[in-house]
Coordinates of C-alpha atoms and ligand atoms in Angstrom, one line a residue:
M22 CA -31.6 80.6 25.7
S23 CA -31.3 80.6 22.0
N24 CA -29.4 83.4 20.4
R25 CA -32.2 83.8 17.9
E26 CA -34.8 84.1 20.5
T27 CA -32.8 86.6 22.5
D28 CA -31.4 88.6 19.6
A29 CA -34.2 88.4 17.1
G30 CA -37.2 88.8 19.3
G31 CA -38.8 85.4 19.6
Q32 CA -38.2 83.8 16.2
G33 CA -37.2 80.8 18.3
D34 CA -40.8 80.3 19.4
G35 CA -39.8 79.8 23.0
V36 CA -37.3 77.1 22.4
D37 CA -34.4 76.7 24.9
V38 CA -31.7 76.1 22.3
D39 CA -31.6 76.0 18.5
A40 CA -30.1 72.5 18.3
V41 CA -29.7 69.5 20.5
V42 CA -27.0 67.0 19.5
I43 CA -26.7 63.7 21.3
G44 CA -23.3 62.1 21.5
A45 CA -19.8 63.6 21.8
G46 CA -17.8 61.3 19.6
F47 CA -16.4 62.2 16.1
S48 CA -19.9 63.0 14.9
G49 CA -21.2 65.1 17.8
L50 CA -18.1 67.1 18.2
Y51 CA -17.9 68.2 14.6
M52 CA -21.7 68.9 14.5
L53 CA -21.4 71.1 17.5
H54 CA -18.5 73.0 16.0
R55 CA -20.2 73.6 12.7
L56 CA -23.5 74.8 14.1
R57 CA -21.8 77.1 16.6
E58 CA -19.8 78.6 13.8
Q59 CA -23.2 79.3 12.1
G60 CA -24.3 81.2 15.1
L61 CA -26.7 78.6 16.6
D62 CA -27.1 77.9 20.2
V63 CA -26.3 74.2 20.6
R64 CA -26.4 71.8 23.5
V65 CA -24.8 68.4 23.4
Y66 CA -25.7 65.6 25.7
E67 CA -23.3 62.8 26.3
K68 CA -23.8 59.7 28.5
G69 CA -20.1 59.3 29.2
D70 CA -18.1 61.6 31.4
E71 CA -15.7 62.5 28.6
V72 CA -15.7 63.1 24.9
G73 CA -14.5 60.3 22.5
G74 CA -17.5 58.1 21.9
T75 CA -16.3 54.7 20.7
W76 CA -12.8 55.5 21.9
Y77 CA -14.0 56.5 25.3
W78 CA -15.9 53.2 25.9
N79 CA -13.8 50.6 24.0
R80 CA -10.7 50.5 26.2
Y81 CA -10.1 46.7 26.1
P82 CA -6.5 45.5 25.8
G83 CA -5.5 45.6 22.1
A84 CA -8.2 48.1 21.1
R85 CA -7.0 49.8 17.9
C86 CA -8.5 51.4 14.8
D87 CA -8.2 49.5 11.5
S88 CA -8.3 52.7 9.5
E89 CA -4.9 54.2 9.0
S90 CA -4.2 56.9 11.5
H91 CA -3.5 59.7 9.0
I92 CA -7.0 59.3 7.6
Y93 CA -8.8 58.4 10.8
C94 CA -9.1 62.0 11.9
Y95 CA -10.9 65.2 10.8
S96 CA -10.0 66.8 7.5
F97 CA -12.2 69.9 7.8
D98 CA -9.6 72.1 9.5
E99 CA -6.1 72.2 8.1
A100 CA -4.6 73.4 11.4
L101 CA -5.8 70.2 13.1
H102 CA -3.8 67.9 10.9
E103 CA -0.9 70.3 10.7
E104 CA -0.6 70.3 14.5
W105 CA -1.4 66.7 15.4
E106 CA 1.0 63.9 14.8
W107 CA 0.1 60.2 14.9
S108 CA 2.7 57.8 16.2
E109 CA 1.8 54.6 14.4
R110 CA 0.3 53.4 11.2
Y111 CA -2.9 52.4 13.1
P112 CA -3.8 54.4 16.2
E113 CA -4.3 52.7 19.5
Q114 CA -7.4 53.6 21.5
P115 CA -5.7 55.9 24.1
E116 CA -4.1 57.9 21.2
I117 CA -7.5 58.4 19.4
L118 CA -9.1 59.4 22.7
E119 CA -6.3 61.9 23.3
Y120 CA -6.8 63.2 19.8
L121 CA -10.5 63.8 20.3
Q122 CA -9.9 65.4 23.7
W123 CA -7.4 67.7 22.1
V124 CA -9.8 68.7 19.4
A125 CA -12.5 69.4 22.0
D126 CA -10.1 71.7 23.8
R127 CA -8.6 73.2 20.7
L128 CA -12.1 74.2 19.4
D129 CA -13.4 75.0 22.9
L130 CA -16.3 72.5 22.6
R131 CA -16.6 71.3 26.2
R132 CA -18.6 74.3 27.4
S133 CA -21.6 73.2 25.3
I134 CA -21.5 69.5 26.4
A135 CA -23.5 68.1 29.3
F136 CA -21.6 65.0 30.3
E137 CA -23.0 62.0 32.3
T138 CA -26.4 62.9 30.8
E139 CA -28.3 60.2 29.0
V140 CA -31.1 61.2 26.7
T141 CA -34.1 59.0 27.4
G142 CA -36.9 60.5 25.3
A143 CA -37.7 63.0 22.6
T144 CA -41.1 64.2 21.4
Y145 CA -42.1 66.3 18.4
D146 CA -44.6 69.1 18.7
E147 CA -46.3 69.8 15.4
E148 CA -47.6 73.2 16.3
T149 CA -44.2 74.7 17.0
A150 CA -42.1 72.4 14.9
S151 CA -39.9 71.7 17.9
W152 CA -38.6 68.8 19.9
T153 CA -38.7 68.3 23.6
V154 CA -35.7 66.2 24.6
E155 CA -35.7 64.5 28.0
T156 CA -32.8 63.3 30.0
A157 CA -32.5 60.5 32.6
D158 CA -32.3 63.0 35.4
G159 CA -35.5 64.7 34.4
E160 CA -34.2 67.7 32.4
R161 CA -36.4 68.8 29.5
V162 CA -35.1 71.0 26.8
R163 CA -37.0 72.4 23.8
T164 CA -35.1 72.6 20.5
R165 CA -35.8 73.3 16.9
Y166 CA -33.3 70.9 15.4
F167 CA -32.7 67.5 17.0
I168 CA -29.6 65.8 15.8
T169 CA -28.5 62.3 16.8
A170 CA -24.8 61.4 16.8
V171 CA -25.2 58.3 18.9
G172 CA -23.0 56.0 16.9
C173 CA -23.6 52.9 14.8
L174 CA -21.6 50.7 17.2
S175 CA -22.4 52.1 20.6
K176 CA -25.0 49.9 22.2
P177 CA -23.2 46.8 23.3
Y178 CA -24.8 43.4 22.7
R179 CA -24.3 40.7 25.2
P180 CA -26.0 37.3 24.7
D181 CA -28.4 36.4 27.4
F182 CA -26.7 33.2 28.7
E183 CA -28.5 31.3 31.4
G184 CA -26.7 31.2 34.8
L185 CA -24.6 34.4 34.3
D186 CA -26.0 35.8 37.6
D187 CA -24.6 32.8 39.5
Y188 CA -21.2 32.9 37.9
E189 CA -18.7 33.7 40.6
G190 CA -15.8 35.0 38.5
E191 CA -15.4 38.4 36.9
W192 CA -16.9 39.3 33.6
Y193 CA -16.6 42.2 31.2
H194 CA -17.9 43.4 27.9
T195 CA -15.1 44.8 25.7
A196 CA -17.3 47.9 24.9
R197 CA -17.7 48.7 28.6
W198 CA -14.2 48.0 29.7
P199 CA -13.3 49.3 33.2
H200 CA -11.0 52.3 33.5
E201 CA -8.8 50.5 35.9
E202 CA -6.3 48.0 34.7
V203 CA -7.5 44.4 34.6
D204 CA -4.8 41.9 35.6
F205 CA -4.9 38.6 33.7
S206 CA -1.6 37.2 34.8
D207 CA -2.9 34.6 37.2
E208 CA -6.2 34.1 35.6
H209 CA -7.9 31.5 33.5
V210 CA -9.7 33.7 31.0
G211 CA -12.5 32.9 28.6
V212 CA -13.4 35.1 25.6
I213 CA -16.6 34.8 23.6
G214 CA -16.4 36.2 20.1
T215 CA -13.9 36.4 17.3
G216 CA -15.0 39.5 15.4
S217 CA -12.6 42.5 14.9
T218 CA -12.7 43.1 18.7
G219 CA -12.2 39.5 19.8
I220 CA -9.3 39.1 17.4
Q221 CA -7.6 42.2 18.8
F222 CA -8.2 41.1 22.4
I223 CA -7.1 37.5 21.8
S224 CA -3.8 38.6 20.1
E225 CA -3.0 40.9 23.0
V226 CA -4.1 38.7 26.0
G227 CA -2.9 35.3 24.6
G228 CA 0.3 34.7 26.5
R229 CA -0.5 37.3 29.2
A230 CA -3.2 35.2 30.9
K231 CA -2.4 32.0 32.7
H232 CA -4.7 30.4 30.1
L233 CA -7.0 31.8 27.5
T234 CA -9.9 29.8 26.1
V235 CA -11.5 31.2 23.0
F236 CA -15.1 30.4 22.3
Q237 CA -15.6 30.8 18.6
R238 CA -18.9 30.6 16.7
T239 CA -17.8 31.9 13.2
P240 CA -14.2 32.0 12.0
N241 CA -13.1 35.2 10.3
Y242 CA -10.8 36.3 7.5
A243 CA -8.1 38.3 9.4
V244 CA -5.6 40.0 7.2
P245 CA -2.3 41.2 8.6
A246 CA -2.4 44.9 9.5
R247 CA 1.4 45.4 9.3
N248 CA 1.4 48.0 11.9
R249 CA 4.6 50.1 12.5
P250 CA 5.7 53.4 13.9
L251 CA 5.3 56.4 11.5
D252 CA 8.7 58.0 11.2
A253 CA 9.3 61.8 10.7
D254 CA 10.1 61.6 7.0
E255 CA 6.9 59.6 6.3
Y256 CA 4.9 62.1 8.3
E257 CA 6.4 65.0 6.4
D258 CA 5.4 63.3 3.2
I259 CA 1.8 62.8 4.5
R260 CA 1.5 66.4 5.5
A261 CA 2.9 67.6 2.2
N262 CA 0.2 65.6 0.3
Y263 CA -2.8 66.0 2.6
D264 CA -4.9 68.0 0.1
D265 CA -4.5 65.2 -2.4
I266 CA -5.1 62.5 0.2
W267 CA -8.4 64.0 1.4
E268 CA -9.6 64.6 -2.1
R269 CA -9.0 61.0 -3.0
A270 CA -10.5 59.7 0.2
R271 CA -13.7 61.9 -0.3
D272 CA -13.9 60.7 -3.8
S273 CA -13.7 57.0 -3.1
R274 CA -16.1 54.2 -2.4
L275 CA -14.7 53.5 1.1
G276 CA -13.5 56.9 2.2
M277 CA -9.9 55.7 1.8
P278 CA -7.4 57.2 -0.6
F279 CA -6.1 53.9 -1.9
D280 CA -5.8 53.0 -5.6
H281 CA -6.8 49.5 -6.6
D282 CA -4.6 47.4 -8.9
H283 CA -7.5 46.0 -11.0
Q284 CA -11.1 46.8 -11.6
T285 CA -11.9 43.1 -12.1
D286 CA -10.1 39.9 -12.6
F287 CA -11.1 39.7 -16.2
G288 CA -8.3 38.5 -18.5
L289 CA -5.9 37.8 -15.6
S290 CA -4.4 34.4 -15.1
D291 CA -4.6 32.7 -11.6
A292 CA -0.9 33.3 -11.2
E293 CA -1.3 37.1 -11.9
I294 CA -4.2 37.3 -9.4
R295 CA -2.2 35.5 -6.8
E296 CA 0.8 37.8 -7.4
T297 CA -1.4 40.9 -6.9
L298 CA -2.9 39.4 -3.7
E299 CA 0.5 38.5 -2.4
E300 CA 1.8 42.0 -2.9
R301 CA -1.3 43.4 -1.2
W302 CA -0.9 40.9 1.7
Q303 CA 2.5 42.3 2.3
Q304 CA 1.1 45.9 2.3
G305 CA -1.6 44.8 4.8
G306 CA -4.7 46.4 6.2
F307 CA -7.5 47.7 4.0
R308 CA -4.9 48.0 1.2
F309 CA -5.4 44.2 0.7
L310 CA -9.1 44.8 0.0
H311 CA -8.1 47.3 -2.7
A312 CA -6.2 44.7 -4.8
F313 CA -9.4 44.8 -6.9
E314 CA -12.1 47.5 -6.9
P315 CA -13.8 46.8 -3.5
G316 CA -17.3 46.9 -5.1
T317 CA -16.2 44.2 -7.5
V318 CA -14.8 42.0 -4.7
L319 CA -18.2 42.2 -3.1
S320 CA -20.2 41.4 -6.1
D321 CA -18.2 38.9 -8.1
P322 CA -18.6 35.5 -6.4
E323 CA -15.7 33.9 -8.3
L324 CA -13.2 36.6 -7.6
N325 CA -14.3 36.7 -4.0
E326 CA -13.9 33.0 -3.6
F327 CA -10.4 33.2 -5.1
I328 CA -9.5 35.8 -2.5
A329 CA -11.2 33.8 0.3
E330 CA -9.2 30.7 -0.7
F331 CA -6.0 32.7 -0.8
I332 CA -6.6 33.8 2.8
R333 CA -7.6 30.3 3.9
E334 CA -4.2 29.0 2.6
K335 CA -2.5 31.8 4.6
I336 CA -4.4 30.8 7.8
R337 CA -3.4 27.1 7.4
E338 CA 0.3 28.2 7.0
Q339 CA 0.2 30.0 10.3
V340 CA -1.4 27.4 12.5
D341 CA 0.7 24.3 13.5
D342 CA -2.1 21.9 14.4
P343 CA -4.2 21.0 11.3
E344 CA -7.3 20.4 13.3
T345 CA -7.1 23.8 15.0
A346 CA -6.3 25.4 11.6
E347 CA -9.4 24.0 10.0
K348 CA -11.5 25.4 12.8
L349 CA -10.1 28.8 12.2
V350 CA -10.7 28.7 8.5
P351 CA -13.9 30.5 7.4
T352 CA -16.0 28.7 4.9
D353 CA -19.6 29.9 5.6
H354 CA -19.4 33.4 4.2
P355 CA -17.7 35.4 1.4
Y356 CA -14.7 37.5 2.2
A357 CA -15.7 41.0 3.4
A358 CA -19.4 40.1 3.5
K359 CA -18.9 40.6 7.3
R360 CA -16.7 43.5 8.5
P361 CA -13.2 42.3 7.6
P362 CA -10.9 42.2 10.7
M363 CA -7.2 42.9 10.9
D364 CA -4.5 40.8 12.5
Y365 CA -2.2 43.1 14.5
D366 CA -0.1 40.8 16.5
G367 CA 0.1 37.2 15.2
Y368 CA -3.5 36.3 15.8
Y369 CA -3.4 32.9 14.2
E370 CA 0.0 32.1 15.7
T371 CA -1.5 32.7 19.1
F372 CA -3.3 29.4 18.7
N373 CA 0.1 27.6 18.6
R374 CA 0.7 28.4 22.2
D375 CA 0.0 25.8 24.9
D376 CA -1.7 28.4 27.1
V377 CA -4.3 29.2 24.4
S378 CA -7.1 26.9 23.3
L379 CA -10.0 27.1 20.9
V380 CA -13.5 25.9 21.4
D381 CA -15.8 25.7 18.4
V382 CA -19.2 26.6 19.8
N383 CA -20.8 25.5 16.6
E384 CA -19.7 21.9 17.3
S385 CA -20.4 22.3 21.0
P386 CA -22.7 25.2 21.8
I387 CA -22.5 27.2 25.0
E388 CA -25.3 25.9 27.2
R389 CA -25.0 28.1 30.2
F390 CA -22.8 29.7 32.8
T391 CA -22.1 27.8 36.0
P392 CA -20.7 29.3 39.2
D393 CA -17.2 28.2 38.0
G394 CA -17.3 29.0 34.3
I395 CA -18.9 28.0 31.1
R396 CA -20.7 24.7 30.2
T397 CA -20.8 23.7 26.6
A398 CA -22.7 20.7 25.2
D399 CA -19.7 18.5 25.9
A400 CA -17.5 20.1 28.6
D401 CA -17.2 22.4 31.6
Y402 CA -14.6 25.1 31.5
D403 CA -13.4 26.6 34.8
L404 CA -12.8 30.3 34.3
D405 CA -11.8 33.1 36.6
M406 CA -12.9 35.7 34.1
V407 CA -15.1 35.8 31.0
V408 CA -14.8 38.5 28.4
F409 CA -17.7 39.2 26.1
A410 CA -16.4 40.4 22.7
T411 CA -19.9 39.9 21.3
G412 CA -20.3 43.1 19.5
F413 CA -23.2 45.6 19.3
D414 CA -26.9 46.0 18.6
A415 CA -25.5 47.9 15.6
M416 CA -26.9 50.6 13.3
T417 CA -30.2 51.1 15.1
G418 CA -29.7 50.0 18.7
A419 CA -28.6 53.4 20.2
L420 CA -31.1 55.3 18.0
L421 CA -34.1 53.3 19.1
A422 CA -33.0 53.4 22.7
L423 CA -33.7 57.2 22.5
D424 CA -37.4 56.5 22.6
I425 CA -38.2 59.1 19.9
E426 CA -41.9 60.0 19.3
G427 CA -42.6 61.9 16.0
R428 CA -45.5 63.4 14.3
G429 CA -48.9 62.0 15.3
G430 CA -47.4 60.2 18.3
Q431 CA -45.7 57.5 16.2
T432 CA -42.5 56.2 17.7
L433 CA -39.4 55.5 15.7
E434 CA -39.6 51.9 17.0
E435 CA -43.1 51.5 15.5
K436 CA -42.0 53.1 12.3
W437 CA -39.0 50.8 12.0
E438 CA -40.7 47.6 13.0
A439 CA -39.9 46.0 9.7
G440 CA -36.4 47.5 9.6
P441 CA -35.2 51.1 9.3
H442 CA -36.8 53.4 6.7
T443 CA -35.0 56.6 6.0
Y444 CA -34.3 59.0 3.2
L445 CA -30.5 59.1 2.7
G446 CA -30.0 57.9 6.3
L447 CA -30.4 61.5 7.2
G448 CA -34.2 62.0 7.6
T449 CA -37.3 59.9 8.3
N450 CA -40.8 60.6 7.2
G451 CA -43.0 61.4 10.2
F452 CA -40.0 62.8 12.2
P453 CA -39.5 66.4 11.0
N454 CA -36.3 68.3 12.0
L455 CA -34.7 65.1 13.1
F456 CA -31.3 64.5 11.5
T457 CA -29.4 61.2 12.0
I458 CA -25.7 61.4 11.6
T459 CA -24.5 58.0 10.1
G460 CA -28.1 56.9 10.2
P461 CA -29.3 53.6 8.6
Q462 CA -29.1 53.5 4.8
S463 CA -26.1 55.9 4.7
P464 CA -22.6 54.6 3.9
S465 CA -21.4 54.8 7.6
V466 CA -19.7 51.6 8.6
L467 CA -18.8 50.6 5.0
T468 CA -16.3 53.5 5.0
N469 CA -13.5 55.0 6.9
M470 CA -16.0 56.7 9.1
P471 CA -14.6 60.2 9.7
M472 CA -15.0 60.8 6.0
A473 CA -18.7 59.7 6.1
I474 CA -19.3 61.6 9.3
E475 CA -17.8 64.9 7.9
Q476 CA -20.0 64.5 4.8
H477 CA -23.1 64.1 7.0
V478 CA -22.3 66.9 9.4
E479 CA -21.6 69.3 6.5
W480 CA -24.8 68.4 4.6
I481 CA -26.9 68.9 7.8
A482 CA -25.2 72.2 8.6
D483 CA -25.8 73.4 5.1
C484 CA -29.4 72.3 5.2
I485 CA -30.0 74.2 8.4
E486 CA -28.3 77.2 7.0
F487 CA -30.6 77.0 4.0
M488 CA -33.7 76.8 6.3
E489 CA -32.6 79.7 8.3
T490 CA -31.9 81.9 5.3
E491 CA -35.1 80.9 3.5
G492 CA -37.3 81.2 6.6
Y493 CA -38.3 77.6 6.8
D494 CA -38.6 76.0 10.2
R495 CA -39.7 72.5 9.3
I496 CA -38.1 69.9 7.1
E497 CA -39.4 66.3 6.6
A498 CA -38.5 63.5 4.2
T499 CA -41.5 62.7 2.0
E500 CA -42.9 59.2 2.1
D501 CA -42.2 58.7 -1.6
A502 CA -38.6 59.8 -1.5
E503 CA -38.0 57.6 1.6
A504 CA -39.6 54.5 0.0
Q505 CA -37.5 54.9 -3.1
W506 CA -34.3 55.3 -1.1
V507 CA -35.0 52.2 0.9
Q508 CA -35.8 50.2 -2.3
N509 CA -32.6 51.6 -3.9
T510 CA -30.4 50.5 -0.9
N511 CA -32.0 47.1 -0.7
M512 CA -31.6 46.5 -4.4
L513 CA -27.9 47.5 -4.3
A514 CA -27.3 45.1 -1.4
E515 CA -29.1 42.3 -3.1
N516 CA -26.7 42.6 -6.0
M517 CA -23.8 42.1 -3.7
L518 CA -22.6 39.2 -1.6
F519 CA -23.6 40.7 1.8
S520 CA -26.7 38.6 2.0
E521 CA -24.5 35.5 2.2
A522 CA -23.3 36.3 5.7
K523 CA -25.0 36.5 9.0
S524 CA -23.6 39.8 10.0
W525 CA -24.4 42.8 12.2
Y526 CA -24.7 44.8 8.9
R527 CA -28.0 42.9 8.6
G528 CA -28.9 42.7 12.3
A529 CA -28.4 38.9 12.3
N530 CA -26.2 39.0 15.4
V531 CA -29.1 40.0 17.7
P532 CA -31.8 37.3 18.2
G533 CA -35.2 38.6 17.2
K534 CA -34.0 41.7 15.4
T535 CA -35.5 42.3 12.0
Q536 CA -32.9 41.3 9.4
V537 CA -32.4 43.8 6.7
F538 CA -29.1 45.1 5.2
T539 CA -28.7 48.5 6.8
P540 CA -25.8 50.6 5.5
F541 CA -25.9 52.1 2.0
P542 CA -23.6 49.9 -0.1
G543 CA -23.3 52.1 -3.2
G544 CA -20.1 53.9 -2.1
L545 CA -19.4 57.1 -0.4
D546 CA -18.4 58.8 -3.7
N547 CA -21.8 58.1 -5.3
Y548 CA -23.6 58.8 -2.1
R549 CA -22.0 62.2 -1.8
E550 CA -23.0 63.1 -5.4
I551 CA -26.6 62.1 -4.7
C552 CA -26.7 64.2 -1.5
D553 CA -25.1 67.2 -3.2
R554 CA -27.6 67.1 -6.1
I555 CA -30.5 66.9 -3.6
A556 CA -29.2 69.9 -1.8
R557 CA -28.6 71.8 -5.0
D558 CA -32.3 71.0 -6.0
E559 CA -33.4 72.8 -2.8
Y560 CA -33.7 69.5 -0.8
D561 CA -35.6 67.5 -3.4
G562 CA -37.5 64.7 -1.6
F563 CA -37.9 66.7 1.5
D564 CA -41.0 68.9 2.5
L565 CA -39.9 72.3 3.7
G566 CA -42.4 74.5 5.5
R567 CA -43.4 76.5 8.5
A568 CA -44.7 75.3 11.8
T569 CA -48.5 75.1 12.1
A570 CA -48.5 77.8 14.8
A571 CA -46.4 80.1 12.6
T572 CA -48.7 79.4 9.6
T573 CA -51.8 80.2 11.7
A574 CA -50.2 83.4 12.9
D575 CA -49.5 84.4 9.4
Ligands
LIG19 P1 -19.7 57.1 18.7 O1 -18.2 57.3 18.7 O2 -20.2 55.8 19.0 O3 -20.3 58.2 19.7 C1 -21.6 58.1 20.1 C2 -21.7 58.8 21.5 O4 -23.1 58.9 21.7 C3 -21.2 57.9 22.6 O5 -20.2 58.6 23.3 C4 -22.4 57.6 23.4 O6 -22.1 57.5 24.8 C5 -23.3 58.7 23.1 N1 -24.7 58.3 23.3 C6 -25.4 57.3 22.8 N2 -26.6 57.3 23.2 C7 -26.8 58.3 24.1 C8 -27.9 58.8 24.8 N3 -29.0 58.2 24.8 N4 -27.7 59.8 25.6 C9 -26.4 60.5 25.6 N5 -25.4 60.0 24.9 C10 -25.6 59.0 24.1 N6 -14.5 53.1 12.2 C11 -13.6 53.3 11.2 O7 -13.8 54.1 10.3 N7 -12.5 52.6 11.2 C12 -12.1 51.7 12.1 O8 -11.1 51.0 12.1 C13 -13.0 51.5 13.2 N8 -12.7 50.7 14.3 C14 -13.6 50.5 15.3 C15 -13.3 49.7 16.4 C16 -14.2 49.6 17.4 C17 -13.8 48.7 18.6 C18 -15.5 50.2 17.3 C19 -16.5 49.9 18.4 C20 -15.8 51.0 16.3 C21 -14.9 51.2 15.3 N9 -15.2 52.1 14.2 C22 -14.2 52.2 13.2 C23 -16.4 52.8 14.1 C24 -16.5 54.0 15.1 O9 -17.6 53.8 15.8 C25 -16.5 55.3 14.2 O10 -15.3 55.4 13.5 C26 -16.6 56.6 15.0 O11 -15.9 56.6 16.2 C27 -18.1 56.9 15.3 O12 -18.2 58.1 15.9 P2 -19.7 58.7 16.3 O13 -19.4 60.0 17.0 O14 -20.6 58.6 15.1 O15 -20.2 57.6 17.3
LIG20 P1 -18.8 41.5 16.0 O1 -18.2 41.7 14.7 O2 -20.3 41.5 16.0 O3 -18.3 40.2 16.7 C1 -19.0 39.6 17.7 C2 -18.5 38.2 17.9 O4 -19.2 37.6 19.0 C3 -18.7 37.3 16.7 O5 -17.6 36.4 16.6 C4 -19.9 36.6 17.0 O6 -20.1 35.3 16.4 C5 -19.7 36.3 18.5 N1 -21.0 36.0 19.2 C6 -22.1 36.8 19.3 N2 -23.0 36.2 20.0 C7 -22.6 35.0 20.3 C8 -23.1 33.9 21.0 N3 -24.3 33.9 21.5 N4 -22.3 32.8 21.2 C9 -21.1 32.8 20.6 N5 -20.5 33.8 20.0 C10 -21.3 34.9 19.8 O7 -18.4 42.7 17.0 P2 -16.9 43.3 17.2 O8 -17.0 44.1 18.4 O9 -15.9 42.3 17.1 O10 -16.8 44.2 16.0 C11 -17.8 45.2 15.7 C12 -17.2 46.4 15.1 O11 -16.5 47.0 16.1 C13 -16.2 46.2 14.0 O12 -16.6 46.4 12.8 C14 -15.1 47.2 14.3 O13 -15.5 48.3 13.6 C15 -15.2 47.4 15.6 P3 -20.8 35.3 14.9 O14 -19.8 35.9 14.0 O15 -22.1 36.2 15.0 O16 -21.1 33.9 14.7

């Protein structure tokens, strides 16, 4: 039972817990910790049988984080980054999972988490300003605050190819990879997809499988990651400078503490731009994107095309066969208008191997699966195993799967029929006391996500603290504030190059999904300032009040 209900004689209005949080990844773990520190009784539901979220599910060969390890972690507790030491510049999936397991133990979080429990419904009750959350095994729990931490990239997307049921080989989705080792050594493997995940998988499995056939629909701009072990001296240096690193990361557009060389290309010669890009190419990773201010790269078509052409030349240099090289060269979208992938292990050079081949499914679309493999418009490919690296129903997929019913019986699915409508990505009109961590129209996937997650968790925790102190038990985004926020986000996106790519940022990867640019593209730094101002103005744009039952009782 709720502390409040037990200790304060029924202020909890008969709720079972003060807060329900769904998901035990980076977001859910920190949310749990913060609210427990504030004295709330919190229950977390997690579908998986362990903490970790993304890093629990995505255990495919080559799975790694593109954010640098020293900033892909929590900053809120100095002891955590004093005690933990990353082994490489970019952490591999098992190491991130181990980190999150360690944090869960270190902060004693597990006792509040119900594992292997999927939330399948949630209904708001206006009279008591409470939510009833339902799980797949029939449990119902009443809570005052309902917080989703279900992840932007957690509902896998698999295209519905005809004939898959009759396919006699094995098939896997990278985001639901088995816990047991998969042996490729004697197998003819096919992989569909060349996004960040496909690129990691192909680099790792090319050469390990008897033959790897890559089915590519859109080529991508992969930039070398330049991964390496972190040595003790370098780590000492990072530790000594952590305060500065976090401050710069929090105060940046992308949640990364990197300086950019130039704001724009104005006044620079082509040779000077190329020299900057070459230096950044050697540094690798997201530092390449910071050669120029990232917002400028994504809004100046000429500069973007210059950078895109620079990368295209690099791709051609790495691939021996000119015809294959041309297939790997992206021309249909601007650089970084889709999530820019990293090349960890000679991705492009993998295609120089005799046991790796490339099929352009734009030229020759996949028609169906057969019992033996994949049939495209002009060939049959015999495959022992097919790997779907086809991404996610991103941004809204896991949220809508919760089957949330708000005020007046309106479902979130109905409300978002024409695309998500939120205020700050944190609240939605018609859904009081529902907080969405990394929700649509917040910076989320356009950042180094732990930074955006911490900002959301802290804002929500402060907001709840404010409600508790001031005696409010109901908060809801107003219709006007929400409409303005959606308009603002759309306007910012329209002034950038994002609309020129068919990306999951816009829902374009899932057939039939409403296409609208979903993350807030104005930068984490600006977003944080806006959120802070709104909190200072006592939650401007939100209606705060008492539950109907409480008001009547008054
Ligand atoms: P998640 O980690 O997705 O956790 C959500 C949890 O909610 C999951 O455990 C899920 O099981 C649970 N859940 C969902 N629905 C339900 C339900 N109905 N009932 C119960 N439980 C539910 N971000 C970066 O910043 N940098 C990177 O380089 C980077 N690389 C990535 C690589 C991959 C392969 C993927 C998939 C994502 C990557 N991300 C990266 C994004 C990554 O998702 C975030 O960084 C972060 O891990 C998100 O944490 P989260 O807790 O918000 O969500
Ligand atoms: P992505 O980036 O959505 O990549 C999915 C890939 O699968 C991409 O190349 C798609 O081609 C391809 N795809 C999807 N459907 C099909 C069909 N029907 N036929 C052929 N090819 C298809 O997902 P990732 O997992 O790589 O990355 C998502 C995030 O996870 C990433 O940002 C990291 O943070 C980790 P398309 O480009 O749509 O033509």
